[in-house]
mmCIF file of C-alpha atoms in Angstrom:
data_model
loop_
_atom_site.group_PDB
_atom_site.id
_atom_site.type_symbol
_atom_site.label_atom_id
_atom_site.label_comp_id
_atom_site.label_asym_id
_atom_site.label_seq_id
_atom_site.Cartn_x
_atom_site.Cartn_y
_atom_site.Cartn_z
ATOM 1 C CA UNK A 26 -0.121 0.361 -0.352
ATOM 2 C CA UNK A 27 1.217 2.961 -1.073
ATOM 3 C CA UNK A 28 -0.777 5.735 1.635
ATOM 4 C CA UNK A 29 -3.089 5.732 3.882
ATOM 5 C CA UNK A 30 -5.954 8.911 4.376
ATOM 6 C CA UNK A 31 -7.917 9.638 7.850
ATOM 7 C CA UNK A 32 -11.065 11.685 8.528
ATOM 8 C CA UNK A 33 -11.547 12.489 12.040
ATOM 9 C CA UNK A 34 -14.575 14.562 13.084
ATOM 10 C CA UNK A 35 -16.475 14.083 16.553
ATOM 11 C CA UNK A 36 -18.444 10.832 16.285
ATOM 12 C CA UNK A 37 -17.618 9.515 13.494
ATOM 13 C CA UNK A 38 -21.296 9.711 12.171
ATOM 14 C CA UNK A 39 -21.542 12.965 9.821
ATOM 15 C CA UNK A 40 -18.633 14.983 8.433
ATOM 16 C CA UNK A 41 -15.700 12.056 8.309
ATOM 17 C CA UNK A 42 -17.737 9.277 6.846
ATOM 18 C CA UNK A 43 -18.838 12.265 3.964
ATOM 19 C CA UNK A 44 -14.933 13.297 3.514
ATOM 20 C CA UNK A 45 -14.734 9.502 3.879
ATOM 21 C CA UNK A 46 -16.766 8.338 0.829
ATOM 22 C CA UNK A 47 -15.978 11.482 -1.450
ATOM 23 C CA UNK A 48 -12.072 10.819 -1.293
ATOM 24 C CA UNK A 49 -12.630 7.078 -1.888
ATOM 25 C CA UNK A 50 -14.752 7.778 -4.856
ATOM 26 C CA UNK A 51 -11.977 9.804 -6.553
ATOM 27 C CA UNK A 52 -9.630 6.963 -5.350
ATOM 28 C CA UNK A 53 -12.052 4.724 -7.295
ATOM 29 C CA UNK A 54 -11.842 6.739 -10.397
ATOM 30 C CA UNK A 55 -8.340 7.525 -10.598
ATOM 31 C CA UNK A 56 -6.050 5.177 -12.040
ATOM 32 C CA UNK A 57 -3.308 6.723 -10.454
ATOM 33 C CA UNK A 58 -4.369 6.460 -6.435
ATOM 34 C CA UNK A 59 -4.231 3.040 -7.038
ATOM 35 C CA UNK A 60 -2.928 1.734 -2.904
ATOM 36 C CA UNK A 61 -4.164 4.446 -1.341
ATOM 37 C CA UNK A 62 -6.138 3.517 1.835
ATOM 38 C CA UNK A 63 -9.064 6.125 3.024
ATOM 39 C CA UNK A 64 -10.695 5.314 5.969
ATOM 40 C CA UNK A 65 -12.375 7.703 9.022
ATOM 41 C CA UNK A 66 -12.844 7.663 12.729
ATOM 42 C CA UNK A 67 -14.279 10.187 16.037
ATOM 43 C CA UNK A 68 -12.606 11.852 18.827
ATOM 44 C CA UNK A 69 -14.882 10.202 21.227
ATOM 45 C CA UNK A 70 -16.560 6.561 20.951
ATOM 46 C CA UNK A 71 -19.826 7.659 22.012
ATOM 47 C CA UNK A 72 -21.775 6.165 18.480
ATOM 48 C CA UNK A 73 -18.595 3.489 18.017
ATOM 49 C CA UNK A 74 -20.301 0.838 16.185
ATOM 50 C CA UNK A 75 -23.160 3.142 14.583
ATOM 51 C CA UNK A 76 -24.497 3.678 10.996
ATOM 52 C CA UNK A 77 -23.712 7.600 9.846
ATOM 53 C CA UNK A 78 -26.491 9.616 10.357
ATOM 54 C CA UNK A 79 -29.191 9.515 8.195
ATOM 55 C CA UNK A 80 -28.478 12.671 6.086
ATOM 56 C CA UNK A 81 -25.125 12.334 5.760
ATOM 57 C CA UNK A 82 -26.088 8.698 4.102
ATOM 58 C CA UNK A 83 -28.701 10.647 1.916
ATOM 59 C CA UNK A 84 -27.003 13.157 1.057
ATOM 60 C CA UNK A 85 -23.650 11.298 -0.366
ATOM 61 C CA UNK A 86 -26.618 8.774 -2.045
ATOM 62 C CA UNK A 87 -27.953 12.030 -4.253
ATOM 63 C CA UNK A 88 -24.057 12.308 -5.797
ATOM 64 C CA UNK A 89 -24.047 8.230 -5.629
ATOM 65 C CA UNK A 90 -22.187 7.495 -2.862
ATOM 66 C CA UNK A 91 -22.903 4.849 -0.405
ATOM 67 C CA UNK A 92 -21.627 5.443 3.093
ATOM 68 C CA UNK A 93 -23.746 3.430 4.678
ATOM 69 C CA UNK A 94 -21.115 0.329 4.979
ATOM 70 C CA UNK A 95 -19.445 2.742 6.998
ATOM 71 C CA UNK A 96 -19.197 2.055 11.160
ATOM 72 C CA UNK A 97 -18.378 4.449 13.681
ATOM 73 C CA UNK A 98 -14.642 4.288 15.451
ATOM 74 C CA UNK A 99 -12.792 6.310 17.570
ATOM 75 C CA UNK A 100 -9.045 7.120 16.662
ATOM 76 C CA UNK A 101 -6.566 5.398 18.590
ATOM 77 C CA UNK A 102 -2.751 5.439 18.815
ATOM 78 C CA UNK A 103 -2.774 2.230 16.544
ATOM 79 C CA UNK A 104 -3.395 4.948 13.939
ATOM 80 C CA UNK A 105 -0.572 7.046 14.388
ATOM 81 C CA UNK A 106 1.466 4.954 12.683
ATOM 82 C CA UNK A 107 -0.864 3.809 10.286
ATOM 83 C CA UNK A 108 -1.606 6.764 8.451
ATOM 84 C CA UNK A 109 0.163 9.246 6.629
ATOM 85 C CA UNK A 110 -2.642 11.976 6.037
ATOM 86 C CA UNK A 111 -4.655 12.593 8.817
ATOM 87 C CA UNK A 112 -7.382 15.576 8.084
ATOM 88 C CA UNK A 113 -10.071 17.391 11.092
ATOM 89 C CA UNK A 114 -12.807 19.002 10.598
ATOM 90 C CA UNK A 115 -12.754 21.661 12.969
ATOM 91 C CA UNK A 116 -10.072 23.567 15.608
ATOM 92 C CA UNK A 117 -11.407 21.087 18.407
ATOM 93 C CA UNK A 118 -11.057 17.848 16.680
ATOM 94 C CA UNK A 119 -7.420 18.806 15.375
ATOM 95 C CA UNK A 120 -6.824 20.060 18.919
ATOM 96 C CA UNK A 121 -7.831 16.778 20.670
ATOM 97 C CA UNK A 122 -5.873 14.565 17.701
ATOM 98 C CA UNK A 123 -2.824 16.836 18.517
ATOM 99 C CA UNK A 124 -2.830 17.085 21.817
ATOM 100 C CA UNK A 125 -4.040 12.986 22.306
ATOM 101 C CA UNK A 126 -1.723 11.742 19.365
ATOM 102 C CA UNK A 127 1.352 13.695 19.311
ATOM 103 C CA UNK A 128 3.532 12.408 17.089
ATOM 104 C CA UNK A 129 0.485 12.143 14.516
ATOM 105 C CA UNK A 130 0.774 13.221 11.592
ATOM 106 C CA UNK A 131 0.927 15.226 9.660
ATOM 107 C CA UNK A 132 -2.289 16.319 10.460
ATOM 108 C CA UNK A 133 -4.245 18.860 8.519
ATOM 109 C CA UNK A 134 -7.427 21.343 9.246
ATOM 110 C CA UNK A 135 -9.495 20.021 6.260
ATOM 111 C CA UNK A 136 -9.878 22.627 4.512
ATOM 112 C CA UNK A 137 -5.888 23.340 4.575
ATOM 113 C CA UNK A 138 -5.689 23.175 1.112
ATOM 114 C CA UNK A 139 -8.942 24.946 -0.037
ATOM 115 C CA UNK A 140 -8.152 28.762 -0.811
ATOM 116 C CA UNK A 141 -11.639 30.276 -1.276
ATOM 117 C CA UNK A 142 -12.802 28.037 2.179
ATOM 118 C CA UNK A 143 -14.912 30.667 4.299
ATOM 119 C CA UNK A 144 -13.646 29.525 7.369
ATOM 120 C CA UNK A 145 -11.298 26.747 9.040
ATOM 121 C CA UNK A 146 -14.303 24.674 10.390
ATOM 122 C CA UNK A 147 -16.195 22.063 8.444
ATOM 123 C CA UNK A 148 -19.294 22.657 10.787
ATOM 124 C CA UNK A 149 -21.309 19.952 12.566
ATOM 125 C CA UNK A 150 -24.109 19.309 11.298
ATOM 126 C CA UNK A 151 -26.219 16.690 13.230
ATOM 127 C CA UNK A 152 -28.781 19.583 15.124
ATOM 128 C CA UNK A 153 -28.866 20.635 11.901
ATOM 129 C CA UNK A 154 -30.979 20.298 8.707
ATOM 130 C CA UNK A 155 -30.954 18.576 5.798
ATOM 131 C CA UNK A 156 -29.813 21.302 4.095
ATOM 132 C CA UNK A 157 -26.622 21.661 6.035
ATOM 133 C CA UNK A 158 -26.007 18.102 5.727
ATOM 134 C CA UNK A 159 -25.743 19.420 1.943
ATOM 135 C CA UNK A 160 -23.692 22.096 2.947
ATOM 136 C CA UNK A 161 -20.728 20.150 4.560
ATOM 137 C CA UNK A 162 -21.073 17.922 1.549
ATOM 138 C CA UNK A 163 -20.527 20.634 -0.773
ATOM 139 C CA UNK A 164 -17.495 22.314 1.567
ATOM 140 C CA UNK A 165 -16.186 18.667 1.954
ATOM 141 C CA UNK A 166 -16.720 17.834 -1.938
ATOM 142 C CA UNK A 167 -14.664 21.037 -2.561
ATOM 143 C CA UNK A 168 -11.868 20.820 0.204
ATOM 144 C CA UNK A 169 -11.042 17.117 -0.751
ATOM 145 C CA UNK A 170 -10.422 17.766 -4.528
ATOM 146 C CA UNK A 171 -7.681 20.556 -3.293
ATOM 147 C CA UNK A 172 -6.344 17.932 -0.827
ATOM 148 C CA UNK A 173 -6.825 14.902 -3.637
ATOM 149 C CA UNK A 174 -4.471 16.895 -5.511
ATOM 150 C CA UNK A 175 -2.112 18.184 -3.168
ATOM 151 C CA UNK A 176 -1.199 13.991 -2.172
ATOM 152 C CA UNK A 177 -1.484 13.001 -5.103
ATOM 153 C CA UNK A 178 0.746 15.725 -6.967
ATOM 154 C CA UNK A 179 2.884 14.247 -3.237
ATOM 155 C CA UNK A 180 2.622 10.708 -5.324
ATOM 156 C CA UNK A 181 3.327 11.852 -8.518
ATOM 157 C CA UNK A 182 5.653 15.042 -8.955
ATOM 158 C CA UNK A 183 7.333 14.051 -11.993
ATOM 159 C CA UNK A 184 3.196 14.264 -13.484
ATOM 160 C CA UNK A 185 0.426 16.623 -13.789
ATOM 161 C CA UNK A 186 -1.609 16.665 -10.970
ATOM 162 C CA UNK A 187 -4.616 18.086 -13.074
ATOM 163 C CA UNK A 188 -7.483 14.828 -12.106
ATOM 164 C CA UNK A 189 -9.770 16.102 -14.814
ATOM 165 C CA UNK A 190 -12.380 17.568 -12.896
ATOM 166 C CA UNK A 191 -12.532 16.068 -9.553
ATOM 167 C CA UNK A 192 -13.392 18.572 -7.065
#
């Protein structure tokens, strides 16, 4: 395996499963991404083993992405040595990963590579409406497009980083 990517949110039932689904879809459609492994986790374990939120499943499904098989899990020390890239959804997740798992890395905010991000955080839509989930999905889709190009550019630095509209 060439590379492992982890997406982290609070409980691993809304944002990070959508991020895992979006990134996994890019990997499946790009022959240059062979060997990239994508997972997601939460910083707390209240929902361990739970399905993704039904609104996240529905919104991702609108875009042809099935996240229903995913199950919530909590990030742990074993993840530190496994993942080459870790993306957190908000400043609280970033602090939790950075403080509790010193040495994890590299750890980035999900919007780090997105030059058009209005703010650093991808807001948690859990207490919101379906429209909030849709807004988060669109933020993730754009941010992941930029992160994907950055990651693939590092793997294939001698090749073009244009992935033909994957954003």
